[in-house]
Short mmCIF file of C-alpha atoms in Angstrom, two decimals:
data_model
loop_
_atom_site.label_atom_id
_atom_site.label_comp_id
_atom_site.label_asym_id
_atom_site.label_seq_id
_atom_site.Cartn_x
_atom_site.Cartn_y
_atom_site.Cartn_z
CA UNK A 1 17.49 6.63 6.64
CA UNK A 2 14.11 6.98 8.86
CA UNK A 3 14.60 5.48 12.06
CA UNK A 4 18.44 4.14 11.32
CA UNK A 5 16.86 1.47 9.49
CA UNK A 6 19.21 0.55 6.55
CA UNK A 7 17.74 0.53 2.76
CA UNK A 8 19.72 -3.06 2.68
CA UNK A 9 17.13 -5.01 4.44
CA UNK A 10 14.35 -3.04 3.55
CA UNK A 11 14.52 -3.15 -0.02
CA UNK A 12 16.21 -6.39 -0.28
CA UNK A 13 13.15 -7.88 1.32
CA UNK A 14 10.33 -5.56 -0.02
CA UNK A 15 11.96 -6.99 -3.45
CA UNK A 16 12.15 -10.44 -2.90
CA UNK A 17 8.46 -10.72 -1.25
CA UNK A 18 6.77 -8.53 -4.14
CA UNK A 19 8.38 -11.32 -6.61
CA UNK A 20 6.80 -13.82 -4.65
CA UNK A 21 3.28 -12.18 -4.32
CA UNK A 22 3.59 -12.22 -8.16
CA UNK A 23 4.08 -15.88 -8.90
CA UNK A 24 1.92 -17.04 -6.15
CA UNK A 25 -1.43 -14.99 -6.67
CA UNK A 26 -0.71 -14.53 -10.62
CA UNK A 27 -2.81 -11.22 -10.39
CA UNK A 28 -1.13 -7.69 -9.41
CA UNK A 29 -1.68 -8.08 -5.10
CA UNK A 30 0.81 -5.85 -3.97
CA UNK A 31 2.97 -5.95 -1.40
CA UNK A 32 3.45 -2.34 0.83
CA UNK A 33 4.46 -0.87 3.88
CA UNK A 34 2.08 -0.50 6.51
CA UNK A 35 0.12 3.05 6.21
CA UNK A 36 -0.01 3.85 10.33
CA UNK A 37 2.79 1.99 11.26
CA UNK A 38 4.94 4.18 8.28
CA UNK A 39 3.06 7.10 9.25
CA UNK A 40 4.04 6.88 13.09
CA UNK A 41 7.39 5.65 13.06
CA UNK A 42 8.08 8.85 10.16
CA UNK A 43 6.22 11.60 12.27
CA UNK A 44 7.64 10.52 15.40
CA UNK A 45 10.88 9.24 14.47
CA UNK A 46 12.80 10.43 17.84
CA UNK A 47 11.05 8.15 20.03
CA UNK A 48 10.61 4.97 17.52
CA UNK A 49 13.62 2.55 17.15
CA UNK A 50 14.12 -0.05 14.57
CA UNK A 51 13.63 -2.59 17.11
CA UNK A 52 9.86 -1.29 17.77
CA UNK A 53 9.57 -1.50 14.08
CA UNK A 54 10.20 -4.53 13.73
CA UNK A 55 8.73 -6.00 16.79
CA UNK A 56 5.17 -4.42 15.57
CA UNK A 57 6.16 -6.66 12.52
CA UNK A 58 6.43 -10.06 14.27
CA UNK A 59 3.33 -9.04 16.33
CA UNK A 60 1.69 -8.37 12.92
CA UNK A 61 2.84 -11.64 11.16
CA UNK A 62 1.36 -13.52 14.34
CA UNK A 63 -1.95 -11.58 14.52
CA UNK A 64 -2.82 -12.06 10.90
CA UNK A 65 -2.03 -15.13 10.52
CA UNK A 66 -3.87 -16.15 13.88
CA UNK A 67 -7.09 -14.52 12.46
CA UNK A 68 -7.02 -16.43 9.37
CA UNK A 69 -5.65 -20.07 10.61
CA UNK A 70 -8.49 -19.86 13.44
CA UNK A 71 -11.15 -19.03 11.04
CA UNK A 72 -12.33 -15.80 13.21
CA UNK A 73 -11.52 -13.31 9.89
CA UNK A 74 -14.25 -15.69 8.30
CA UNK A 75 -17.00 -14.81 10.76
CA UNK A 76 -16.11 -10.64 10.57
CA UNK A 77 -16.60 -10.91 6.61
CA UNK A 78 -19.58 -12.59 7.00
CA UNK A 79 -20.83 -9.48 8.81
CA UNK A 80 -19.77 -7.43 6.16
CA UNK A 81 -22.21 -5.81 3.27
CA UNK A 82 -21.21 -4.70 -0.20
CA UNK A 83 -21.77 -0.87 0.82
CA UNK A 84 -19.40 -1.53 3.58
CA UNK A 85 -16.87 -2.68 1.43
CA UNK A 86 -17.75 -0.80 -1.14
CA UNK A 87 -17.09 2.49 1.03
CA UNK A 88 -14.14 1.07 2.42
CA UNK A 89 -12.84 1.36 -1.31
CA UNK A 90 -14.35 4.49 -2.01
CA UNK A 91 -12.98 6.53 0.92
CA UNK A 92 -9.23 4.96 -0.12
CA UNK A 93 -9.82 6.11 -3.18
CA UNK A 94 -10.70 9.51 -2.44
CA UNK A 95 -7.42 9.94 -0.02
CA UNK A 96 -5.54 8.92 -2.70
CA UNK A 97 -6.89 11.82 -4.66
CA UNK A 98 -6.31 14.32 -2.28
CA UNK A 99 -3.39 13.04 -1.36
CA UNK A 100 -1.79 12.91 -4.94
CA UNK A 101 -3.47 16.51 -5.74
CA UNK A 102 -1.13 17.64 -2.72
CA UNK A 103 1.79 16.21 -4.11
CA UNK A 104 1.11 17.81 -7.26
CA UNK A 105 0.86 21.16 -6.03
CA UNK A 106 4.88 20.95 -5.37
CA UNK A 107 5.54 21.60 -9.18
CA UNK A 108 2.59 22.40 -11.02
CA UNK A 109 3.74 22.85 -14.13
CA UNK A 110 5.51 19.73 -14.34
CA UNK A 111 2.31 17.94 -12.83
CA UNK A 112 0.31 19.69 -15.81
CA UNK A 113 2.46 17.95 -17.98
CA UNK A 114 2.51 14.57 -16.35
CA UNK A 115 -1.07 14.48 -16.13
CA UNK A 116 -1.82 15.41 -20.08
CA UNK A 117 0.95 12.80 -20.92
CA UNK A 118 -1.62 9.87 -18.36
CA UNK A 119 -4.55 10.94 -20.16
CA UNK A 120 -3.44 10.76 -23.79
CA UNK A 121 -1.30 6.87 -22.97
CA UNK A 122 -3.96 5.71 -20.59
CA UNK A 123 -6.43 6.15 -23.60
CA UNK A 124 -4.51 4.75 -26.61
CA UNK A 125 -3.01 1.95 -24.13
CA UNK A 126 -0.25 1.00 -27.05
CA UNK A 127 2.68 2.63 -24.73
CA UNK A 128 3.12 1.94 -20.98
CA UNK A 129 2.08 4.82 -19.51
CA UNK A 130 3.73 4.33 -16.32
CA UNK A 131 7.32 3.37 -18.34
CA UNK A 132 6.89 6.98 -20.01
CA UNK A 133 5.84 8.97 -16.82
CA UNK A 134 8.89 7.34 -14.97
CA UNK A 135 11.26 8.81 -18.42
CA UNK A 136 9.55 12.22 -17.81
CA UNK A 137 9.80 12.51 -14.32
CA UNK A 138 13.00 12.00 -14.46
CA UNK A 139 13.93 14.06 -17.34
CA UNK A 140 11.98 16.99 -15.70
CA UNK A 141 14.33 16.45 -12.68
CA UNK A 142 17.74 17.13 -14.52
CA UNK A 143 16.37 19.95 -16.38
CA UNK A 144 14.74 21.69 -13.46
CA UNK A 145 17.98 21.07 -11.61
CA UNK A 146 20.91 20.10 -13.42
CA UNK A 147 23.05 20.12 -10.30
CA UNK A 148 21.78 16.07 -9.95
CA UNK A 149 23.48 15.32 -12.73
CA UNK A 150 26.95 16.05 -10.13
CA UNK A 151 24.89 14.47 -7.59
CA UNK A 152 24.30 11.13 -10.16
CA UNK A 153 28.34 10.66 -10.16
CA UNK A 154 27.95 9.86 -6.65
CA UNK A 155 26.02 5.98 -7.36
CA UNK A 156 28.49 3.24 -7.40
CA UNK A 157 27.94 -0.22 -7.44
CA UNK A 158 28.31 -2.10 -3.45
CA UNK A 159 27.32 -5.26 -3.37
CA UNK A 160 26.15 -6.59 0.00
CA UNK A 161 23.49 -8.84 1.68
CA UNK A 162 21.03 -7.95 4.55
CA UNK A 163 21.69 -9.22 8.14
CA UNK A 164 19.53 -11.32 10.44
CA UNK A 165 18.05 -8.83 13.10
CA UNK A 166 16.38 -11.16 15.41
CA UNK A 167 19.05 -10.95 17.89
CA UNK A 168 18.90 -6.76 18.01
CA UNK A 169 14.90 -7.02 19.05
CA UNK A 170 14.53 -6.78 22.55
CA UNK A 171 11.68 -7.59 24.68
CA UNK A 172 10.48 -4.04 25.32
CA UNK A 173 11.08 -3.50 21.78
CA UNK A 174 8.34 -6.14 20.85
CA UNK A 175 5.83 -4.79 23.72
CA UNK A 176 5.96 -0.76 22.96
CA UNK A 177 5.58 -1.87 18.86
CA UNK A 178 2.89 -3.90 19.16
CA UNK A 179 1.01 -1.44 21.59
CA UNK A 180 2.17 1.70 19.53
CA UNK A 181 2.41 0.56 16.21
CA UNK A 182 0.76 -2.93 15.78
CA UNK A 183 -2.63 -3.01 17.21
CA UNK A 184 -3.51 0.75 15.76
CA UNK A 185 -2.97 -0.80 12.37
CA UNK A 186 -4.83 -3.74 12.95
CA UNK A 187 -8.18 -2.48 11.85
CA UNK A 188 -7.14 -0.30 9.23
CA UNK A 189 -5.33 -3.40 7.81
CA UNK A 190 -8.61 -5.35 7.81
CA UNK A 191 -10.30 -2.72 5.90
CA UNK A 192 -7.85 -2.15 3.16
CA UNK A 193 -5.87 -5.03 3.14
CA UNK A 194 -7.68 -7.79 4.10
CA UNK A 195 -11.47 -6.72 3.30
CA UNK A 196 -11.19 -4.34 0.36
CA UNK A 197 -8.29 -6.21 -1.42
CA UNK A 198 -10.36 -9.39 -1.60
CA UNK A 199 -13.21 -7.40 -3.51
CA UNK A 200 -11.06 -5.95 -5.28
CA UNK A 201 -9.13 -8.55 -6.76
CA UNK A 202 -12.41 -10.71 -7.02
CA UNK A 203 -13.80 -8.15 -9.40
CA UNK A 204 -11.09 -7.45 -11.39
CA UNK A 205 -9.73 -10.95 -11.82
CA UNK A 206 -12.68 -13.21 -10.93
CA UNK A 207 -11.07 -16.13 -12.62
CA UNK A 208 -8.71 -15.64 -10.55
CA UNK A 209 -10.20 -15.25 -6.88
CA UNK A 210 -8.86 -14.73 -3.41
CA UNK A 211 -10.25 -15.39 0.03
CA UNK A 212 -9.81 -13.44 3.32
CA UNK A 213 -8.47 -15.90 4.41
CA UNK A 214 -5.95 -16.71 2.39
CA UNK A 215 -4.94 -12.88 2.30
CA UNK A 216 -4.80 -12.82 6.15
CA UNK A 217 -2.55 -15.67 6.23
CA UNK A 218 -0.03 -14.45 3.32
CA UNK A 219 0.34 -11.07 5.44
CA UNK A 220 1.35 -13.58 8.26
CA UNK A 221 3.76 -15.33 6.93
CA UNK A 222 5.38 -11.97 5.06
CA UNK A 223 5.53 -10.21 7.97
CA UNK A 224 7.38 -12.96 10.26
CA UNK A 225 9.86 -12.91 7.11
CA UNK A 226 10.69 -9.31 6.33
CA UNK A 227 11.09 -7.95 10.19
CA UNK A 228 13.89 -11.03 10.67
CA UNK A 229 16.20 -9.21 8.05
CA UNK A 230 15.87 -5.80 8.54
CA UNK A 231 12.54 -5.29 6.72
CA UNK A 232 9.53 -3.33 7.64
CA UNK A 233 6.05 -4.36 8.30
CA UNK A 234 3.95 -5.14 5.01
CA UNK A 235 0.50 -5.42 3.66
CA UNK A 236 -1.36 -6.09 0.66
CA UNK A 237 -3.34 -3.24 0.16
CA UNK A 238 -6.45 -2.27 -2.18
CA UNK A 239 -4.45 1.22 -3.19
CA UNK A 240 -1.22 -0.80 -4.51
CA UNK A 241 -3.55 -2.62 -6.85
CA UNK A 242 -5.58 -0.24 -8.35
CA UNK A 243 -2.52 2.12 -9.00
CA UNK A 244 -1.23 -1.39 -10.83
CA UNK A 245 -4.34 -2.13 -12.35
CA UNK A 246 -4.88 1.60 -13.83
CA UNK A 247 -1.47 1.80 -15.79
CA UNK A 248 -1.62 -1.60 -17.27
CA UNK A 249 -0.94 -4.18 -15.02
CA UNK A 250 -3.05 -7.52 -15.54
CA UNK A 251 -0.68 -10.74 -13.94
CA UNK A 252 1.68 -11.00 -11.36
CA UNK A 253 4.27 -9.86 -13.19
CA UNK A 254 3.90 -6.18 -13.06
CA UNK A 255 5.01 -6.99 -8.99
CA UNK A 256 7.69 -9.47 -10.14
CA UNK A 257 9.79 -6.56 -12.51
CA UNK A 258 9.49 -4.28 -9.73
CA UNK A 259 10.53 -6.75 -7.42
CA UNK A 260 13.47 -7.53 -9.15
CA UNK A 261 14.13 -3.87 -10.02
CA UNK A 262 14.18 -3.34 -5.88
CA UNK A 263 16.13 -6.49 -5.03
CA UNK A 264 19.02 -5.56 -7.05
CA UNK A 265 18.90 -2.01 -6.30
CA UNK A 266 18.93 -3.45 -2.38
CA UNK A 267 21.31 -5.97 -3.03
CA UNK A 268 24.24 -3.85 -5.41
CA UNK A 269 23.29 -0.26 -4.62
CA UNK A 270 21.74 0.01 -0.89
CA UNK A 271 24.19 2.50 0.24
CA UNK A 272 23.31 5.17 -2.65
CA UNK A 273 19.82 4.46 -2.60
CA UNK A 274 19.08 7.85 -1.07
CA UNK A 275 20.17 9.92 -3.75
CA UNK A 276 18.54 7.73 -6.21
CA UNK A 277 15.13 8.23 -5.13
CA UNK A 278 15.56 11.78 -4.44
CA UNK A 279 16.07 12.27 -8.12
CA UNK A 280 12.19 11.47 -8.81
CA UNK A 281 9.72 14.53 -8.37
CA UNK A 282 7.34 14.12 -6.18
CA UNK A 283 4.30 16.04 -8.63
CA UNK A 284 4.78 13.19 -10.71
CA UNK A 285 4.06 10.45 -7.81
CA UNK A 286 1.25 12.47 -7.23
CA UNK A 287 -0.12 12.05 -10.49
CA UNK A 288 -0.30 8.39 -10.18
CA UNK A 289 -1.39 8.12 -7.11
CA UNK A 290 -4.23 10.34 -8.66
CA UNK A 291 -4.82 7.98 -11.29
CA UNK A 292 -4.72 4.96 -8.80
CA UNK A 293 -7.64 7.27 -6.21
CA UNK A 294 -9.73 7.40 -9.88
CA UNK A 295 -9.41 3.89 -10.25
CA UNK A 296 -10.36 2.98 -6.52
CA UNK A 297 -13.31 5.39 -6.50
CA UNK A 298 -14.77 4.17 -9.85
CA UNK A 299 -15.18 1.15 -8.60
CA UNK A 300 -17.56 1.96 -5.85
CA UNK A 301 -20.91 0.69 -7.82
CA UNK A 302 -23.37 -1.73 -7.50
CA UNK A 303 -24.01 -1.69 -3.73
CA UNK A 304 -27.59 -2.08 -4.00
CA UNK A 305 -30.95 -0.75 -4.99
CA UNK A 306 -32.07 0.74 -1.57
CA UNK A 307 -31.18 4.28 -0.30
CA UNK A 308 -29.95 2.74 3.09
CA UNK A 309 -27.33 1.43 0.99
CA UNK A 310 -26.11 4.33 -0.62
CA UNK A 311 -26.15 5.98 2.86
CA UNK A 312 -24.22 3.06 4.13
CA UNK A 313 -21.90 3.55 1.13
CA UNK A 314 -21.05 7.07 1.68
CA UNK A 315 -21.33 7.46 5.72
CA UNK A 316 -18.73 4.69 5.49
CA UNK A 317 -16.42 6.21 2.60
CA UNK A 318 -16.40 9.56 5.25
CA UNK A 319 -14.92 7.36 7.50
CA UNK A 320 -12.67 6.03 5.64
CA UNK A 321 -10.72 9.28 4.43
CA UNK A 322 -10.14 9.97 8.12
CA UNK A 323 -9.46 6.60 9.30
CA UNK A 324 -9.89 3.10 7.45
CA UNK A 325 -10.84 1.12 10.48
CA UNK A 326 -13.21 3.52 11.94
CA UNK A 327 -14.72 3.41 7.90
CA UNK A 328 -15.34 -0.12 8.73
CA UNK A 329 -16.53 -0.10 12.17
CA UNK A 330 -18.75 2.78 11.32
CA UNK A 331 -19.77 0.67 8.29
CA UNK A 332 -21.03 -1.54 10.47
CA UNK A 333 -22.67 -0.50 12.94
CA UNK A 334 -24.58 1.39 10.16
CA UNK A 335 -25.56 -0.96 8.40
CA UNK A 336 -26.77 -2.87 11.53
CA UNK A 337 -28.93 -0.17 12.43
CA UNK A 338 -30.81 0.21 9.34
CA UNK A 339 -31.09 -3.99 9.12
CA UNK A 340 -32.79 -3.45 12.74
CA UNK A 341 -34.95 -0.48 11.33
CA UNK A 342 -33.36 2.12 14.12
CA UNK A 343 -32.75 4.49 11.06
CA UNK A 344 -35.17 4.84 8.44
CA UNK A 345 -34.45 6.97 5.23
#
């Protein structure tokens, strides 16, 4: 457990609201934990309590959906240009390739194989290739250490429900989460998972469109849910879809099997989850979160015929990698400048 947070709540939750993401938007808008606040509460662990965790949550559930009832999200994407955007997606992308190519350096020969395996399914597209990557992985796991299969023995079925945590966040909780956790993932929230998901899904699935808006306000209300029972603070982010999107996924129910898949792992197997997930390798997660970079980054086209654009495009892709709200301020103000004619390329 990270942070004494039980897998209960967490999963029970993360299940349940990916099921509903599915039937409500009917395309594959994810639902995922929070990339800073995840990041911060893991790396500094000692100091974070649940109770900052899930305060940042509430804080988040009443920002977003603040921004989006009040209509001041629609005024910031007005400002925004398709190279801004478009970089936004690009830079995530790119992370996500760097970031998998990491992961993949932790067993390279079974990444090898995991990636030839992606390539040959993800081109005849008869056999779900993430169904068969998920076999492999975990075949490779036994047979590269059969002491898991001791390890297995230890799963038994424990049926329980999560608990309603209100009462457990204090006051100081709320305060040091939203300062610490909340408001440094505000803008990298509007970036991916406000901003970029919106293009994103528009592209893909334009008979099926989405609005900021209604994006802002969904993280809202999902975030004033999961904290409540032991959940952590979610998003609908860009990444989630394209790594959908890349091994097959076309509807909303790509989100609700894996919702269900986490509910009743949460629900009648919470207290071995540990040793479940430790069973998958992690040069095989890499390889899809490679495939789901290529699909982010392939998508950065059609920003425009000028060369302002493409520098807009890239300067705020650089950004991104780093940090995806300083990619879109510095999108921005970029783009600003060379509408005012301060730079001239």
């Amino acid at each position: 457990m990270i942070m004494k947070i039980e897998p209960l709540g967490l999963l029970v939750t993360f299940g349940i609201l990916l099921i509903c993401s599915g039937l409500y938007y009917r395309t594959p808008i994810p639902i995922q934990p929070m990339k800073a606040i995840g990041s911060a509460a893991i790396t500094q662990a000692a100091a974070i309590t649940p109770g900052m965790v899930w305060g940042a949550g509430i804080f988040t559930g009443i920002f977003w959906l603040a921004m989006g009832l009040t209509g001041t999200l629609d005024i910031i994407s007005r400002m925004v240009t398709k190279p801004v955007v478009r970089g936004i997606v690009l830079g995530l992308g790119l992370s996500f390739i760097m970031e998998g190519i990491k992961m993949m350096k932790s067993d390279f020969i079974v990444a090898v194989i995991a990636l030839a395996i992606t390539f040959m399914l993800l081109a005849g597209r008869r056999i779900p290739a993430m169904f068969v990557l998920i076999i492999f992985g975990l075949i490779a796991a036994l047979v590269r250490n059969p002491e898991l299969f001791k390890e297995l023995s230890g799963i038994h079925f424990d049926f329980q429900l999560p608990h309603f945590v209100l009462g457990q966040i204090t006051w100081t909780d709320f305060v040091k989460g939203t300062l610490i956790l909340g408001i440094p993932q505000a803008p990298l929230t509007l970036g991916n998972a406000v901003i970029a998901i919106t293009a994103e899904n528009n592209r893909l699935f334009p008979e099926r469109p989405v609005t900021e808006k209604k994006i802002a306000v969904s993280q809202g209300i999902l975030n004033l849910i999961s904290p409540l029972f032991g959940g952590i603070p979610m998003c609908h982010g860009a990444g989630g879809m394209a790594g959908h999107v890349r091994f097959g996924a076309r509807t909303g129910g790509a989100l609700i099997i894996v919702g269900v898949f986490l509910l009743i792992t949460g629900l009648c197997f919470s207290s071995s989850v540990l040793l479940i997930f430790k069973i998958f390798p992690l040069s095989v997660l890499g390889v899809i979160l490679f495939f789901a970079g290529l699909e982010l980054a392939a998508s950065a086209r059609d920003v425009g015929r000028e060369k302002s654009d493409y520098y807009t495009l890239l300067a705020t892709a650089g950004f991104a990698i780093w940090n995806m709200g300083a990619g879109f301020i510095a999108g921005i103000i970029i783009q600003e400048l060379f509408k005012r004619k301060v730079f001239k390329v």
